[in-house]
Coordinates of N, CA and C in Angstrom, one line a residue:
X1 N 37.4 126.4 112.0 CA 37.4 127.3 113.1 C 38.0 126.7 114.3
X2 N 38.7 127.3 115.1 CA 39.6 126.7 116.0 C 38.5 127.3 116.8
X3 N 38.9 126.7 118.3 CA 38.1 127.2 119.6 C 39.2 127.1 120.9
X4 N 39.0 127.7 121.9 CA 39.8 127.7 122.9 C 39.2 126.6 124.2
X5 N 40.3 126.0 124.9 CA 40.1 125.3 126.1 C 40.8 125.9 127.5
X6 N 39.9 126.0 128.2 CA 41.1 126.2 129.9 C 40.3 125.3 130.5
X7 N 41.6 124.7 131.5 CA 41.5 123.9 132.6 C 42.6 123.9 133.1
X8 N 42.2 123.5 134.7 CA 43.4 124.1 135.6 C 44.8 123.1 135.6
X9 N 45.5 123.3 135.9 CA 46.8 122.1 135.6 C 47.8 122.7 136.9
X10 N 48.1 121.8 137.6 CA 49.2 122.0 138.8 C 50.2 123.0 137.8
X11 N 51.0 123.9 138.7 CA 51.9 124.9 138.4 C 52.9 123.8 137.9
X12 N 53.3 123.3 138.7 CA 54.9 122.3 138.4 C 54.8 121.9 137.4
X13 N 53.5 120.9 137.2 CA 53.0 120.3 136.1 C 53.3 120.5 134.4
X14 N 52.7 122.0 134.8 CA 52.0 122.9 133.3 C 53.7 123.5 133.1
X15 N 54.8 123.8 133.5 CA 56.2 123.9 133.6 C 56.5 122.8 133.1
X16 N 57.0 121.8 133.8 CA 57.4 120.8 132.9 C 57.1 120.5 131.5
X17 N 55.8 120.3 131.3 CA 55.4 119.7 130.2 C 55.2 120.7 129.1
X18 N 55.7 122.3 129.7 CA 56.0 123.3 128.8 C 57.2 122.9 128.1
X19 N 58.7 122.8 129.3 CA 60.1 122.7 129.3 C 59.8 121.3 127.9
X20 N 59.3 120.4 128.3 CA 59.3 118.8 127.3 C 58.8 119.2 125.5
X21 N 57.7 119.9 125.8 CA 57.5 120.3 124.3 C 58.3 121.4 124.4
X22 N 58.8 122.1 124.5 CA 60.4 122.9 123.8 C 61.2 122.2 123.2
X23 N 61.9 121.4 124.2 CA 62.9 119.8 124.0 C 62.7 119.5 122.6
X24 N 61.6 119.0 122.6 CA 61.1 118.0 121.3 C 60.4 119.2 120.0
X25 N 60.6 120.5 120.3 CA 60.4 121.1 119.3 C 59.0 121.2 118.7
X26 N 58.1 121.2 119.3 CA 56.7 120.8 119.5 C 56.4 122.5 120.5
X27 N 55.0 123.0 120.1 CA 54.5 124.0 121.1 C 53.7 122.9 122.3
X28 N 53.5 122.9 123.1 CA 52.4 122.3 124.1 C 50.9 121.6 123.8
X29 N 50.4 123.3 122.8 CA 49.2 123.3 122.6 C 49.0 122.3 121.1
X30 N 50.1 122.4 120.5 CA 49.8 121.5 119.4 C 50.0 120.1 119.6
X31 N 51.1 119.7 120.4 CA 50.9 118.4 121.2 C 49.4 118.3 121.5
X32 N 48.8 119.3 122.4 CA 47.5 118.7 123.0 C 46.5 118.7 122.1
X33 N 46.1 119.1 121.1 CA 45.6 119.1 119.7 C 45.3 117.9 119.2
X34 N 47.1 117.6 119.0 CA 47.4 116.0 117.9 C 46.8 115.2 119.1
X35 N 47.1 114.9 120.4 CA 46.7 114.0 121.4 C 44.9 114.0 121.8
X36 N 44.8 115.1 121.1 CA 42.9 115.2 121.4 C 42.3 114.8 119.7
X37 N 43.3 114.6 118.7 CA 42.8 114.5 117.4 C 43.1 112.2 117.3
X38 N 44.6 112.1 118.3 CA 44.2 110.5 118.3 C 43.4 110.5 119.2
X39 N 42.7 111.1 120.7 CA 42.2 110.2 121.6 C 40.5 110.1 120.6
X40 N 40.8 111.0 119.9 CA 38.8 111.0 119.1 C 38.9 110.0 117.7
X41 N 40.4 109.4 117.6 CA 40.3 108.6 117.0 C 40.4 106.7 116.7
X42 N 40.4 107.3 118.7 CA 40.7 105.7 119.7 C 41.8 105.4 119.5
X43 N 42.7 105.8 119.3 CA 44.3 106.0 118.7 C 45.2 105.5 120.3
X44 N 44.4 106.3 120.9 CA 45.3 106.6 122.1 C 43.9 106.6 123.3
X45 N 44.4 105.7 124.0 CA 42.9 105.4 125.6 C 43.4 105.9 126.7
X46 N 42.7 105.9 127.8 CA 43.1 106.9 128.9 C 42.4 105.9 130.2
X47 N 43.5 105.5 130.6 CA 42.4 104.6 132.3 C 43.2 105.9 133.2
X48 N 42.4 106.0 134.1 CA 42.3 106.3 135.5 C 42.7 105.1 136.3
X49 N 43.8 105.0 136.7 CA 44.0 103.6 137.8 C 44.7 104.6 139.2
X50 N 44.0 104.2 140.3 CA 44.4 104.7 141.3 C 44.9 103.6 142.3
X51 N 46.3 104.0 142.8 CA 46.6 103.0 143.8 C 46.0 102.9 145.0
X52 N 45.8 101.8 145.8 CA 45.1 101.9 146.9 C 45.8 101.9 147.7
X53 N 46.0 102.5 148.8 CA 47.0 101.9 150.3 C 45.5 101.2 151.3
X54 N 46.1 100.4 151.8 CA 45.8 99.8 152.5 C 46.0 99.7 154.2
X55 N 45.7 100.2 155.1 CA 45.2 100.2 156.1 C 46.4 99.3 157.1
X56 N 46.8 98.9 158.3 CA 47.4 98.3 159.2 C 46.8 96.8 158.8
X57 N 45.5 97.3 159.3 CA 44.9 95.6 159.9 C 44.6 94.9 158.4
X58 N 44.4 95.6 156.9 CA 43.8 95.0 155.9 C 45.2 94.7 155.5
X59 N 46.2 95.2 155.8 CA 47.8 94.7 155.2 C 48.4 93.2 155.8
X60 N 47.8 93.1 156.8 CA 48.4 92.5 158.1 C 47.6 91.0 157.6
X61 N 46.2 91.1 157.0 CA 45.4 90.4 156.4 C 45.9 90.1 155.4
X62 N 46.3 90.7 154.8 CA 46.7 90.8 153.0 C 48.2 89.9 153.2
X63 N 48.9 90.0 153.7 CA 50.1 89.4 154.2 C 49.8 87.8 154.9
X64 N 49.2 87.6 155.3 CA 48.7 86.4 156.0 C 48.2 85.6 155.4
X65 N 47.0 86.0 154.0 CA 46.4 85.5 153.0 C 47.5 84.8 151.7
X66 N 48.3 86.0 151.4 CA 49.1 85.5 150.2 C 50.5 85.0 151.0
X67 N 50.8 84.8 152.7 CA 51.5 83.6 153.0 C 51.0 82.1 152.8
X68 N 49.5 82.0 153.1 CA 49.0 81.0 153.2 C 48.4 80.3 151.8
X69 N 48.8 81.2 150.9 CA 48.6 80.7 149.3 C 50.1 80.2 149.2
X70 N 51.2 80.8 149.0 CA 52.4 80.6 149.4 C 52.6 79.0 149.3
X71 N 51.9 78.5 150.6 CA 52.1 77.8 151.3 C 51.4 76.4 151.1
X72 N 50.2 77.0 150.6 CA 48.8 76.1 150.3 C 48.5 75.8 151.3
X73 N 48.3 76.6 152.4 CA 47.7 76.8 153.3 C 46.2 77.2 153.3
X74 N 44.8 76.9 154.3 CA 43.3 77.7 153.8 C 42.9 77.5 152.7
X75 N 43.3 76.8 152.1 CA 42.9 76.3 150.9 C 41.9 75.5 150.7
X76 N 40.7 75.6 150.3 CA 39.7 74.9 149.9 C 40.2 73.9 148.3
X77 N 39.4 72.5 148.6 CA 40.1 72.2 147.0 C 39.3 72.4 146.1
X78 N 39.1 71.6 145.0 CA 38.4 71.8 143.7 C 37.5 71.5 143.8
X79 N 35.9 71.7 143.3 CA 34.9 70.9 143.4 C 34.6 70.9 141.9
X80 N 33.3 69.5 141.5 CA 33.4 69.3 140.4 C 31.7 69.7 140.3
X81 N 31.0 69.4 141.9 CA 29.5 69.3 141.5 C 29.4 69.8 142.9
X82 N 27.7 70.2 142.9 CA 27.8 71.0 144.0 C 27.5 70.3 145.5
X83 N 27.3 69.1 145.0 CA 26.8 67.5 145.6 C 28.4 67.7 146.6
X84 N 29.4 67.3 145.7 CA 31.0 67.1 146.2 C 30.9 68.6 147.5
X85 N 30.7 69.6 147.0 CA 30.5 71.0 147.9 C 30.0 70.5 149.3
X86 N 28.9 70.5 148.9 CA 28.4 70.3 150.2 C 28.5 68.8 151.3
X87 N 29.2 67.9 150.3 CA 29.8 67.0 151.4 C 30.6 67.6 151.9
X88 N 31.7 68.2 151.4 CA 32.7 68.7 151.9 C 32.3 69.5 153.1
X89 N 31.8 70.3 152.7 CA 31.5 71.2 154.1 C 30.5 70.7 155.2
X90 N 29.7 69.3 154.8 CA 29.7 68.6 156.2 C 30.5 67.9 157.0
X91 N 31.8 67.7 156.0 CA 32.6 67.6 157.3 C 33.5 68.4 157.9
X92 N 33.1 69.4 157.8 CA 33.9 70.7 158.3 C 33.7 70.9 160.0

């Protein structure tokens, strides 16, 4: 028994990806089928990754930090024990 799905899809979107399965000789819906038949078969995963922008002052930061790695600059060194740590940071 088949069943039906809606969900909303940008206009542009739902166009294109109409025009691409024509191309390839594929209907849309049976692409989205086969693609819902690997994702239930872990075949095929799906992340969400979203870019962040970053702000003036957090850029300006961000820029300053990975010059000073760069550089080996701000750099704390290696510790072995936490003895070595906190000498360290008494003579700070």
């Amino acid at each position: 028994m088949l069943t039906q799905i809606n969900f909303k899809i940008d206009e542009k979107l739902k166009k294109l990806a109409l025009a691409k399965a024509k191309r390839t000789g594929i209907s849309f819906s049976a692409y989205l089928r086969s693609a819902s038949q690997e994702f239930v078969k872990e075949n095929v995963s799906l992340a969400i990754v979203r870019n962040e922008t970053l702000n003036n002052k957090t850029r300006k930061i961000h820029t300053q930090i990975t010059k000073d790695l760069k550089n080996g600059k701000n750099i704390s060194p290696a510790f072995s024990t936490s003895q070595k740590i906190n000498e360290y940071l008494d003579t700070l």
